[in-house]
Amino acid sequence: MSTDPQPAPMFPDGLSAAEAARRLQTEGFNELPQAGSRSILRLVADVLKEPMLLLLLGGAGIYLALGDTAEAILLGVFASASVFITIVQEARTERVLESLRDLSSPRALVIRDGERIRIAGREVVRGDLIVLSEGDRVAADAVLRDCDDLLTDESLLTGESVPVRKRPAAGEAMDAATMAGGDDQPFVFSGSLVVRGGGIAEVMATGPHTAIGRIGQSVTALETETPRLRQQTRRLVVAFAIGGAIVVAITVVLYAMYRGGWLEGILAGIALGMSMLPEEFPVVLTVFLAMGAWRISQARVLTRRASAIESLGAATVLCSDKTGTLTQNRMMVARLVLPDGGVLQPATATPEAIAPPFRDLVATAVLACDPQSHDPMEKALHALGADATAGATLQRRYGLRPDLLAMTNVWSRDGAGVAAAKGAPEAIAKLCGVDGGALAALQARVETLAAEGLRVLGVAEASWSGEALPDAQQDFAFSFRGLVGFADPLRPEVKDAVAECRAAGVRVIMITGDYPATATAIARQAGIDPERVIAGPELADLDDDALALAARAPTAFARIMPEQKLRIVTALKADGEIVAMTGDGVNDAPSLKAAHIGIAMGGRGTDVAREASAIVLLDDDFGSIVKAIRLGRRIYDNLRKAMSFILAVHFPIAGLALLPLVTGLPLLLGPVHIAFLEMIIDPVCSLVFEAETEESDIMRRPPRDPQEPLLPRPLVLWGALQGILAMLATGGVLLLAHRNGMPDDELRALVFFSLVSVIVSLIFVNRSFSSSLREALLRPNRMLLLVIGFVVAVLATSLTLPAAAALFRFGPLHADDLALTAAAAITTLIMLELSKFPLRAALSRRADKPDQVVKAASPAR
């Protein structure tokens, strides 16, 4: 087989080994700075920065200093458990990310001292001559000194799914302003893939100075926004601290005035302060986020930052890359068009519908391909007509030339020869001598296909009798065989996922480096239906306010550069949107990190994109994003239920601690009872809410207001109502039993049992805001059954085991006493269920007006 001759390179000897070693020593290895995985000590330090966990540990230290060893140990144990759960989850995340990285250094073929040697890609230095061949990954940014029919895939940098043509340099210089993308550039970029041809290039930049490296540096410079949940929990800490301090101060004064003795008042105030401290909040928050990350991982979604879980439920805009995210990042043959205008869609056609002319068109197109190609369009043709080259021998290849964007392969089979050509439709028309009306009709068909977002190639064929082959393609007598349209197909799950996002009030915006026609076609197929497609040059002329205004309508962006993606995300955030950004390429990394929720593709995504993101889709399934949003909403819903429950529980605990101080009744609840209630029963009961399934309307609601606190006023009032009724029920039991002359130890047991029973009833009240009591009782929740069994076992042990009864200072209870505790719990449950009807109606009215909620979520508007 003969090929076109290659001209000799301008610098055939390359660098000397000594000079290469010197440059490696002074300029460093050709690799990006690694963020490095976090050590266990770093993970512990990160976890201990959480303000609520610091409160828990601080409380343990205070109790230890006061001599309350039992309480300090309880607080310390639960703090350690919280740290352990979070560290296990974070360490698992780091291990999975490490397994996703390709740790092997890519190899590079360089010319040094006049010889071609294979070295590790990290040892390539500025000035090296690298030899590029089909299938190679380019090791550094370089200027082409020589090339033959060279095509490279630069989608990691540009987002374009189609390879771009290259040509040798003619005096051009490469600098930091040189951008990837576009045909007939003399530059190749680190990380791009050679899909056809070969060449020799001189390295101009390595490591952090490459295009990939500059993007990585811009990602490092971006500050990750403080999670909203962390901000809200800080406000909760302050609120509880202020409220608790006021109540404790009042208690100390009242005790000193009416019961005598400031020392006793201070001790009583400490006990009451214990009942009001929100020790459960850090436990519940940590467990919910850790368990939420685990649940999301079951949907093949890896959470790198647990704080992103709560942001998922508030997302108002999902900015999606096209190539590899909405589409499959592979080419398929979408249209076959014959010279007479006949059209076939191979993907939907039955074998009987593929007439001989279409088979001949595919066979000719396959003959025009490289037999061992890395070009995605040629791979698509081979998949459609794999047997076209059977029994044939390739005699010669004619590659692409700047003056003729077509390539020809000459084959022989059974003594006969055929020349098959493919390329730009206008180039194939020129080879075939098509002109006049036929050329106009051909151009119209090409424009129709291009409007559908297809890449179009013309195909031609000529016979060869066996004599000497001509020097140029133009010397064959070609006949036009038809057009082939290629598409990067939409992922099958995308359309349904986009529809579900829209139903949930989440707008989907496509951002791509591809052409506007392709962007429009893919956006319509996905169901995004943009009213406007804004191209990169047009975007450059818009200020931030105009950009934000344009993005409020259904919009798609095309021909977008990496810095423009970042600008789009920034403008949306400034407009009050909660932005989720998906992507897989290096060009997506800055916008992934800048977004509230960066979502990277784990399968084919780059290391830079994964490390800049908060969430990684392990299976590259766009539909997993919707699953993550659904789970994020469920987790946040359940977290708020748990917070409301905890708030409600604090009322009767604090009330029972305060009631004896103002009524003269005996002190019934000591530090051991309060610590036991808050640090065992309360957190364990809260775990029930983490296991709750989502509400039926969870994906039909608009996104929640991101400015809304974790405990908004209606929820605080609802929690207070629950707490007051629970306090009245347990206080009523206390007063009734005391009036009947019950001994103090039996009274303490009766009140404690009543309080625990009422707390269990509050679990059922808070399981759902929208379902009925019957559904709350019957809806399956294995954790609820375990919690009830645990509570019953603890109560039974405290009565029947003498050591436990002595610890709690409990006296015996009889059947009528237990019936009274059950009556208090049932009465509380019924009254609270009846009071939920007005709340349920208010929630329904809010759901019927999603536009108002969405506007409220964007105060900047």
PDB file of C-alpha atoms in Angstrom, residues 22-257:
ATOM      1  CA  ARG A  22      17.770  20.836  32.189  1.00  0.00           C
ATOM      2  CA  ARG A  23      14.322  22.098  31.183  1.00  0.00           C
ATOM      3  CA  LEU A  24      12.625  19.362  33.194  1.00  0.00           C
ATOM      4  CA  GLN A  25      14.641  20.447  36.227  1.00  0.00           C
ATOM      5  CA  THR A  26      13.843  24.155  35.857  1.00  0.00           C
ATOM      6  CA  GLU A  27      10.250  24.032  34.552  1.00  0.00           C
ATOM      7  CA  GLY A  28       8.934  20.964  36.326  1.00  0.00           C
ATOM      8  CA  PHE A  29       7.018  17.903  35.185  1.00  0.00           C
ATOM      9  CA  ASN A  30       4.337  18.070  32.505  1.00  0.00           C
ATOM     10  CA  GLU A  31       1.415  17.461  34.840  1.00  0.00           C
ATOM     11  CA  LEU A  32      -1.352  19.368  36.536  1.00  0.00           C
ATOM     12  CA  PRO A  33      -1.015  20.131  40.250  1.00  0.00           C
ATOM     13  CA  GLN A  34      -2.916  17.459  42.166  1.00  0.00           C
ATOM     14  CA  ALA A  35      -5.303  18.509  44.898  1.00  0.00           C
ATOM     15  CA  GLY A  36      -4.507  15.258  46.664  1.00  0.00           C
ATOM     16  CA  SER A  37      -6.892  13.067  48.609  1.00  0.00           C
ATOM     17  CA  ARG A  38      -7.717  14.164  52.129  1.00  0.00           C
ATOM     18  CA  SER A  39      -6.108  12.314  54.994  1.00  0.00           C
ATOM     19  CA  ILE A  40      -8.076  11.055  57.986  1.00  0.00           C
ATOM     20  CA  LEU A  41      -6.745  13.956  60.064  1.00  0.00           C
ATOM     21  CA  ARG A  42      -7.876  16.414  57.377  1.00  0.00           C
ATOM     22  CA  LEU A  43     -11.311  14.784  57.302  1.00  0.00           C
ATOM     23  CA  VAL A  44     -11.570  15.041  61.095  1.00  0.00           C
ATOM     24  CA  ALA A  45     -10.523  18.699  60.954  1.00  0.00           C
ATOM     25  CA  ASP A  46     -13.139  19.432  58.276  1.00  0.00           C
ATOM     26  CA  VAL A  47     -15.873  17.689  60.281  1.00  0.00           C
ATOM     27  CA  LEU A  48     -14.941  19.541  63.458  1.00  0.00           C
ATOM     28  CA  LYS A  49     -15.464  22.872  61.680  1.00  0.00           C
ATOM     29  CA  GLU A  50     -19.203  22.280  61.731  1.00  0.00           C
ATOM     30  CA  PRO A  51     -20.615  24.772  64.259  1.00  0.00           C
ATOM     31  CA  MET A  52     -23.306  22.445  65.561  1.00  0.00           C
ATOM     32  CA  LEU A  53     -20.793  19.667  66.245  1.00  0.00           C
ATOM     33  CA  LEU A  54     -18.558  22.163  68.008  1.00  0.00           C
ATOM     34  CA  LEU A  55     -21.550  23.040  70.193  1.00  0.00           C
ATOM     35  CA  LEU A  56     -22.015  19.384  71.064  1.00  0.00           C
ATOM     36  CA  LEU A  57     -18.364  18.921  72.020  1.00  0.00           C
ATOM     37  CA  GLY A  58     -18.366  22.234  73.889  1.00  0.00           C
ATOM     38  CA  GLY A  59     -21.393  21.135  75.874  1.00  0.00           C
ATOM     39  CA  ALA A  60     -19.639  17.902  76.824  1.00  0.00           C
ATOM     40  CA  GLY A  61     -16.631  19.892  77.997  1.00  0.00           C
ATOM     41  CA  ILE A  62     -18.779  22.199  80.125  1.00  0.00           C
ATOM     42  CA  TYR A  63     -20.575  19.319  81.806  1.00  0.00           C
ATOM     43  CA  LEU A  64     -17.269  17.602  82.464  1.00  0.00           C
ATOM     44  CA  ALA A  65     -15.895  20.774  84.078  1.00  0.00           C
ATOM     45  CA  LEU A  66     -19.019  20.980  86.244  1.00  0.00           C
ATOM     46  CA  GLY A  67     -18.508  17.403  87.360  1.00  0.00           C
ATOM     47  CA  ASP A  68     -21.479  15.942  85.469  1.00  0.00           C
ATOM     48  CA  THR A  69     -19.436  13.001  84.198  1.00  0.00           C
ATOM     49  CA  ALA A  70     -22.370  10.892  83.008  1.00  0.00           C
ATOM     50  CA  GLU A  71     -23.772  13.695  80.895  1.00  0.00           C
ATOM     51  CA  ALA A  72     -20.339  14.555  79.517  1.00  0.00           C
ATOM     52  CA  ILE A  73     -19.766  10.945  78.518  1.00  0.00           C
ATOM     53  CA  LEU A  74     -23.155  10.760  76.801  1.00  0.00           C
ATOM     54  CA  LEU A  75     -22.471  13.934  74.847  1.00  0.00           C
ATOM     55  CA  GLY A  76     -18.957  12.779  73.958  1.00  0.00           C
ATOM     56  CA  VAL A  77     -20.153   9.374  72.764  1.00  0.00           C
ATOM     57  CA  PHE A  78     -22.715  10.898  70.444  1.00  0.00           C
ATOM     58  CA  ALA A  79     -20.235  13.487  69.202  1.00  0.00           C
ATOM     59  CA  SER A  80     -17.767  10.696  68.409  1.00  0.00           C
ATOM     60  CA  ALA A  81     -20.483   8.740  66.621  1.00  0.00           C
ATOM     61  CA  SER A  82     -21.348  11.767  64.501  1.00  0.00           C
ATOM     62  CA  VAL A  83     -17.703  12.294  63.575  1.00  0.00           C
ATOM     63  CA  PHE A  84     -17.287   8.602  62.774  1.00  0.00           C
ATOM     64  CA  ILE A  85     -20.335   8.447  60.482  1.00  0.00           C
ATOM     65  CA  THR A  86     -19.243  11.514  58.529  1.00  0.00           C
ATOM     66  CA  ILE A  87     -15.627  10.392  58.210  1.00  0.00           C
ATOM     67  CA  VAL A  88     -16.658   6.954  56.941  1.00  0.00           C
ATOM     68  CA  GLN A  89     -18.833   8.547  54.256  1.00  0.00           C
ATOM     69  CA  GLU A  90     -16.191  11.108  53.250  1.00  0.00           C
ATOM     70  CA  ALA A  91     -13.440   8.482  53.154  1.00  0.00           C
ATOM     71  CA  ARG A  92     -15.640   6.285  50.965  1.00  0.00           C
ATOM     72  CA  THR A  93     -16.169   9.214  48.624  1.00  0.00           C
ATOM     73  CA  GLU A  94     -12.440   9.836  48.340  1.00  0.00           C
ATOM     74  CA  ARG A  95     -11.779   6.145  47.619  1.00  0.00           C
ATOM     75  CA  VAL A  96     -14.376   6.037  44.852  1.00  0.00           C
ATOM     76  CA  LEU A  97     -12.986   9.208  43.289  1.00  0.00           C
ATOM     77  CA  GLU A  98      -9.487   7.760  43.449  1.00  0.00           C
ATOM     78  CA  SER A  99     -10.681   4.677  41.583  1.00  0.00           C
ATOM     79  CA  LEU A 100     -12.159   6.925  38.904  1.00  0.00           C
ATOM     80  CA  ARG A 101      -8.824   8.623  38.226  1.00  0.00           C
ATOM     81  CA  ASP A 102      -6.485   7.217  35.604  1.00  0.00           C
ATOM     82  CA  LEU A 103      -3.259   7.173  37.546  1.00  0.00           C
ATOM     83  CA  SER A 104      -1.089   5.882  34.693  1.00  0.00           C
ATOM     84  CA  SER A 105       0.996   8.522  32.959  1.00  0.00           C
ATOM     85  CA  PRO A 106       0.269   8.661  29.207  1.00  0.00           C
ATOM     86  CA  ARG A 107       3.240   7.852  26.990  1.00  0.00           C
ATOM     87  CA  ALA A 108       4.631  10.178  24.335  1.00  0.00           C
ATOM     88  CA  LEU A 109       6.876   9.549  21.315  1.00  0.00           C
ATOM     89  CA  VAL A 110       9.466  12.332  21.106  1.00  0.00           C
ATOM     90  CA  ILE A 111      12.466  13.089  18.936  1.00  0.00           C
ATOM     91  CA  ARG A 112      15.645  13.684  20.914  1.00  0.00           C
ATOM     92  CA  ASP A 113      19.186  13.682  19.573  1.00  0.00           C
ATOM     93  CA  GLY A 114      17.734  12.705  16.196  1.00  0.00           C
ATOM     94  CA  GLU A 115      16.143   9.517  17.524  1.00  0.00           C
ATOM     95  CA  ARG A 116      12.517   8.678  18.310  1.00  0.00           C
ATOM     96  CA  ILE A 117      12.115   7.519  21.905  1.00  0.00           C
ATOM     97  CA  ARG A 118       9.027   6.709  23.986  1.00  0.00           C
ATOM     98  CA  ILE A 119       8.873   8.521  27.344  1.00  0.00           C
ATOM     99  CA  ALA A 120       6.314   9.164  30.057  1.00  0.00           C
ATOM    100  CA  GLY A 121       4.029  12.057  29.197  1.00  0.00           C
ATOM    101  CA  ARG A 122       5.003  13.856  32.424  1.00  0.00           C
ATOM    102  CA  GLU A 123       8.618  14.043  31.166  1.00  0.00           C
ATOM    103  CA  VAL A 124       7.773  15.981  28.009  1.00  0.00           C
ATOM    104  CA  VAL A 125       9.361  19.463  28.109  1.00  0.00           C
ATOM    105  CA  ARG A 126       8.954  22.729  26.227  1.00  0.00           C
ATOM    106  CA  GLY A 127      10.737  22.511  22.871  1.00  0.00           C
ATOM    107  CA  ASP A 128      10.328  18.734  22.495  1.00  0.00           C
ATOM    108  CA  LEU A 129       9.258  17.399  19.114  1.00  0.00           C
ATOM    109  CA  ILE A 130       6.381  14.981  19.695  1.00  0.00           C
ATOM    110  CA  VAL A 131       5.331  12.473  17.044  1.00  0.00           C
ATOM    111  CA  LEU A 132       1.556  12.169  16.764  1.00  0.00           C
ATOM    112  CA  SER A 133      -0.190   9.083  15.417  1.00  0.00           C
ATOM    113  CA  GLU A 134      -3.787   7.968  15.195  1.00  0.00           C
ATOM    114  CA  GLY A 135      -5.117   7.043  18.640  1.00  0.00           C
ATOM    115  CA  ASP A 136      -2.521   9.081  20.568  1.00  0.00           C
ATOM    116  CA  ARG A 137      -3.427  11.443  23.369  1.00  0.00           C
ATOM    117  CA  VAL A 138      -1.559  14.739  22.846  1.00  0.00           C
ATOM    118  CA  ALA A 139       0.834  15.202  25.762  1.00  0.00           C
ATOM    119  CA  ALA A 140       1.217  19.008  25.720  1.00  0.00           C
ATOM    120  CA  ASP A 141       0.205  22.171  23.873  1.00  0.00           C
ATOM    121  CA  ALA A 142       2.211  22.306  20.645  1.00  0.00           C
ATOM    122  CA  VAL A 143       2.564  23.876  17.199  1.00  0.00           C
ATOM    123  CA  LEU A 144       2.359  21.542  14.209  1.00  0.00           C
ATOM    124  CA  ARG A 145       5.510  21.545  12.109  1.00  0.00           C
ATOM    125  CA  ASP A 146       4.282  18.803   9.820  1.00  0.00           C
ATOM    126  CA  CYS A 147       1.070  16.811   9.507  1.00  0.00           C
ATOM    127  CA  ASP A 148      -0.804  14.554   7.101  1.00  0.00           C
ATOM    128  CA  ASP A 149      -4.613  14.376   7.114  1.00  0.00           C
ATOM    129  CA  LEU A 150      -4.599  15.141  10.865  1.00  0.00           C
ATOM    130  CA  LEU A 151      -7.866  15.317  12.825  1.00  0.00           C
ATOM    131  CA  THR A 152      -8.056  15.729  16.602  1.00  0.00           C
ATOM    132  CA  ASP A 153     -10.924  15.435  19.066  1.00  0.00           C
ATOM    133  CA  GLU A 154     -10.829  18.532  21.295  1.00  0.00           C
ATOM    134  CA  SER A 155     -14.217  17.978  22.972  1.00  0.00           C
ATOM    135  CA  LEU A 156     -12.666  18.010  26.462  1.00  0.00           C
ATOM    136  CA  LEU A 157     -11.717  21.646  25.869  1.00  0.00           C
ATOM    137  CA  THR A 158     -14.443  22.883  23.534  1.00  0.00           C
ATOM    138  CA  GLY A 159     -17.452  20.624  23.987  1.00  0.00           C
ATOM    139  CA  GLU A 160     -17.594  19.993  20.235  1.00  0.00           C
ATOM    140  CA  SER A 161     -18.247  16.334  19.454  1.00  0.00           C
ATOM    141  CA  VAL A 162     -16.811  16.448  15.901  1.00  0.00           C
ATOM    142  CA  PRO A 163     -13.013  16.274  15.358  1.00  0.00           C
ATOM    143  CA  VAL A 164     -11.292  19.310  13.865  1.00  0.00           C
ATOM    144  CA  ARG A 165      -8.866  19.464  10.936  1.00  0.00           C
ATOM    145  CA  LYS A 166      -5.266  20.540  11.423  1.00  0.00           C
ATOM    146  CA  ARG A 167      -2.615  21.990   9.120  1.00  0.00           C
ATOM    147  CA  PRO A 168       1.118  22.730   9.502  1.00  0.00           C
ATOM    148  CA  ALA A 169       2.066  26.117  10.920  1.00  0.00           C
ATOM    149  CA  ALA A 170       3.042  28.894   8.552  1.00  0.00           C
ATOM    150  CA  GLY A 171       4.741  31.207  11.013  1.00  0.00           C
ATOM    151  CA  GLU A 172       1.890  31.360  13.582  1.00  0.00           C
ATOM    152  CA  ALA A 173       2.814  31.710  17.245  1.00  0.00           C
ATOM    153  CA  MET A 174       1.093  30.015  20.167  1.00  0.00           C
ATOM    154  CA  ASP A 175       0.368  32.010  23.321  1.00  0.00           C
ATOM    155  CA  ALA A 176      -2.041  32.077  26.259  1.00  0.00           C
ATOM    156  CA  ALA A 177      -4.764  33.600  24.054  1.00  0.00           C
ATOM    157  CA  THR A 178      -4.703  30.679  21.606  1.00  0.00           C
ATOM    158  CA  MET A 179      -7.983  28.782  21.904  1.00  0.00           C
ATOM    159  CA  ALA A 180      -8.921  25.243  20.896  1.00  0.00           C
ATOM    160  CA  GLY A 181     -11.673  24.531  18.384  1.00  0.00           C
ATOM    161  CA  GLY A 182     -12.230  25.276  14.723  1.00  0.00           C
ATOM    162  CA  ASP A 183     -10.785  23.711  11.593  1.00  0.00           C
ATOM    163  CA  ASP A 184      -7.411  24.405   9.956  1.00  0.00           C
ATOM    164  CA  GLN A 185      -5.562  25.565  13.062  1.00  0.00           C
ATOM    165  CA  PRO A 186      -1.851  24.678  13.321  1.00  0.00           C
ATOM    166  CA  PHE A 187      -2.087  24.012  17.067  1.00  0.00           C
ATOM    167  CA  VAL A 188      -2.733  20.871  19.095  1.00  0.00           C
ATOM    168  CA  PHE A 189      -3.660  20.874  22.770  1.00  0.00           C
ATOM    169  CA  SER A 190      -2.850  18.715  25.765  1.00  0.00           C
ATOM    170  CA  GLY A 191      -5.509  16.088  26.417  1.00  0.00           C
ATOM    171  CA  SER A 192      -6.929  16.078  22.872  1.00  0.00           C
ATOM    172  CA  LEU A 193      -7.085  12.797  20.925  1.00  0.00           C
ATOM    173  CA  VAL A 194      -5.696  12.146  17.456  1.00  0.00           C
ATOM    174  CA  VAL A 195      -8.516  10.423  15.584  1.00  0.00           C
ATOM    175  CA  ARG A 196      -6.922  10.350  12.122  1.00  0.00           C
ATOM    176  CA  GLY A 197      -3.609  10.993  10.430  1.00  0.00           C
ATOM    177  CA  GLY A 198      -0.346  11.946  12.030  1.00  0.00           C
ATOM    178  CA  GLY A 199       2.239  14.666  12.346  1.00  0.00           C
ATOM    179  CA  ILE A 200       5.125  16.213  14.232  1.00  0.00           C
ATOM    180  CA  ALA A 201       4.601  19.103  16.646  1.00  0.00           C
ATOM    181  CA  GLU A 202       6.880  21.334  18.702  1.00  0.00           C
ATOM    182  CA  VAL A 203       5.860  21.657  22.355  1.00  0.00           C
ATOM    183  CA  MET A 204       5.120  25.237  23.381  1.00  0.00           C
ATOM    184  CA  ALA A 205       3.635  24.744  26.874  1.00  0.00           C
ATOM    185  CA  THR A 206       3.517  22.010  29.503  1.00  0.00           C
ATOM    186  CA  GLY A 207       1.747  21.336  32.793  1.00  0.00           C
ATOM    187  CA  PRO A 208      -0.029  24.354  34.316  1.00  0.00           C
ATOM    188  CA  HIS A 209       0.871  26.531  31.313  1.00  0.00           C
ATOM    189  CA  THR A 210      -1.267  24.467  28.913  1.00  0.00           C
ATOM    190  CA  ALA A 211      -4.893  25.285  28.092  1.00  0.00           C
ATOM    191  CA  ILE A 212      -5.984  22.540  30.503  1.00  0.00           C
ATOM    192  CA  GLY A 213      -3.599  23.855  33.140  1.00  0.00           C
ATOM    193  CA  ARG A 214      -4.918  27.422  32.866  1.00  0.00           C
ATOM    194  CA  ILE A 215      -8.475  26.169  33.357  1.00  0.00           C
ATOM    195  CA  GLY A 216      -7.317  24.184  36.384  1.00  0.00           C
ATOM    196  CA  GLN A 217      -5.742  27.297  37.879  1.00  0.00           C
ATOM    197  CA  SER A 218      -8.943  29.276  37.376  1.00  0.00           C
ATOM    198  CA  VAL A 219     -10.846  26.505  39.196  1.00  0.00           C
ATOM    199  CA  THR A 220      -8.427  26.688  42.125  1.00  0.00           C
ATOM    200  CA  ALA A 221      -8.926  30.450  42.348  1.00  0.00           C
ATOM    201  CA  LEU A 222     -12.713  30.101  42.700  1.00  0.00           C
ATOM    202  CA  GLU A 223     -14.072  30.056  46.233  1.00  0.00           C
ATOM    203  CA  THR A 224     -16.745  27.489  47.022  1.00  0.00           C
ATOM    204  CA  GLU A 225     -19.841  29.215  48.362  1.00  0.00           C
ATOM    205  CA  THR A 226     -20.643  28.610  52.027  1.00  0.00           C
ATOM    206  CA  PRO A 227     -23.464  26.040  52.149  1.00  0.00           C
ATOM    207  CA  ARG A 228     -26.820  27.547  53.032  1.00  0.00           C
ATOM    208  CA  LEU A 229     -27.554  24.781  55.529  1.00  0.00           C
ATOM    209  CA  ARG A 230     -24.440  25.715  57.469  1.00  0.00           C
ATOM    210  CA  GLN A 231     -25.516  29.361  57.517  1.00  0.00           C
ATOM    211  CA  GLN A 232     -28.982  28.402  58.719  1.00  0.00           C
ATOM    212  CA  THR A 233     -27.737  26.084  61.460  1.00  0.00           C
ATOM    213  CA  ARG A 234     -25.540  28.883  62.780  1.00  0.00           C
ATOM    214  CA  ARG A 235     -28.614  31.062  63.082  1.00  0.00           C
ATOM    215  CA  LEU A 236     -30.423  28.231  64.895  1.00  0.00           C
ATOM    216  CA  VAL A 237     -27.545  27.911  67.356  1.00  0.00           C
ATOM    217  CA  VAL A 238     -27.655  31.620  68.130  1.00  0.00           C
ATOM    218  CA  ALA A 239     -31.454  31.588  68.540  1.00  0.00           C
ATOM    219  CA  PHE A 240     -31.420  28.624  70.916  1.00  0.00           C
ATOM    220  CA  ALA A 241     -28.487  30.033  72.870  1.00  0.00           C
ATOM    221  CA  ILE A 242     -30.220  33.383  73.379  1.00  0.00           C
ATOM    222  CA  GLY A 243     -33.576  31.822  74.263  1.00  0.00           C
ATOM    223  CA  GLY A 244     -31.984  29.293  76.599  1.00  0.00           C
ATOM    224  CA  ALA A 245     -29.934  31.944  78.401  1.00  0.00           C
ATOM    225  CA  ILE A 246     -33.038  34.070  79.029  1.00  0.00           C
ATOM    226  CA  VAL A 247     -35.080  31.164  80.382  1.00  0.00           C
ATOM    227  CA  VAL A 248     -32.215  29.926  82.575  1.00  0.00           C
ATOM    228  CA  ALA A 249     -31.725  33.401  84.022  1.00  0.00           C
ATOM    229  CA  ILE A 250     -35.456  33.664  84.805  1.00  0.00           C
ATOM    230  CA  THR A 251     -35.370  30.214  86.406  1.00  0.00           C
ATOM    231  CA  VAL A 252     -32.454  31.080  88.665  1.00  0.00           C
ATOM    232  CA  VAL A 253     -34.208  34.235  89.850  1.00  0.00           C
ATOM    233  CA  LEU A 254     -37.553  32.481  90.431  1.00  0.00           C
ATOM    234  CA  TYR A 255     -35.933  29.623  92.329  1.00  0.00           C
ATOM    235  CA  ALA A 256     -33.939  31.978  94.503  1.00  0.00           C
ATOM    236  CA  MET A 257     -37.031  34.084  95.246  1.00  0.00           C
TER     237      MET A 257
END
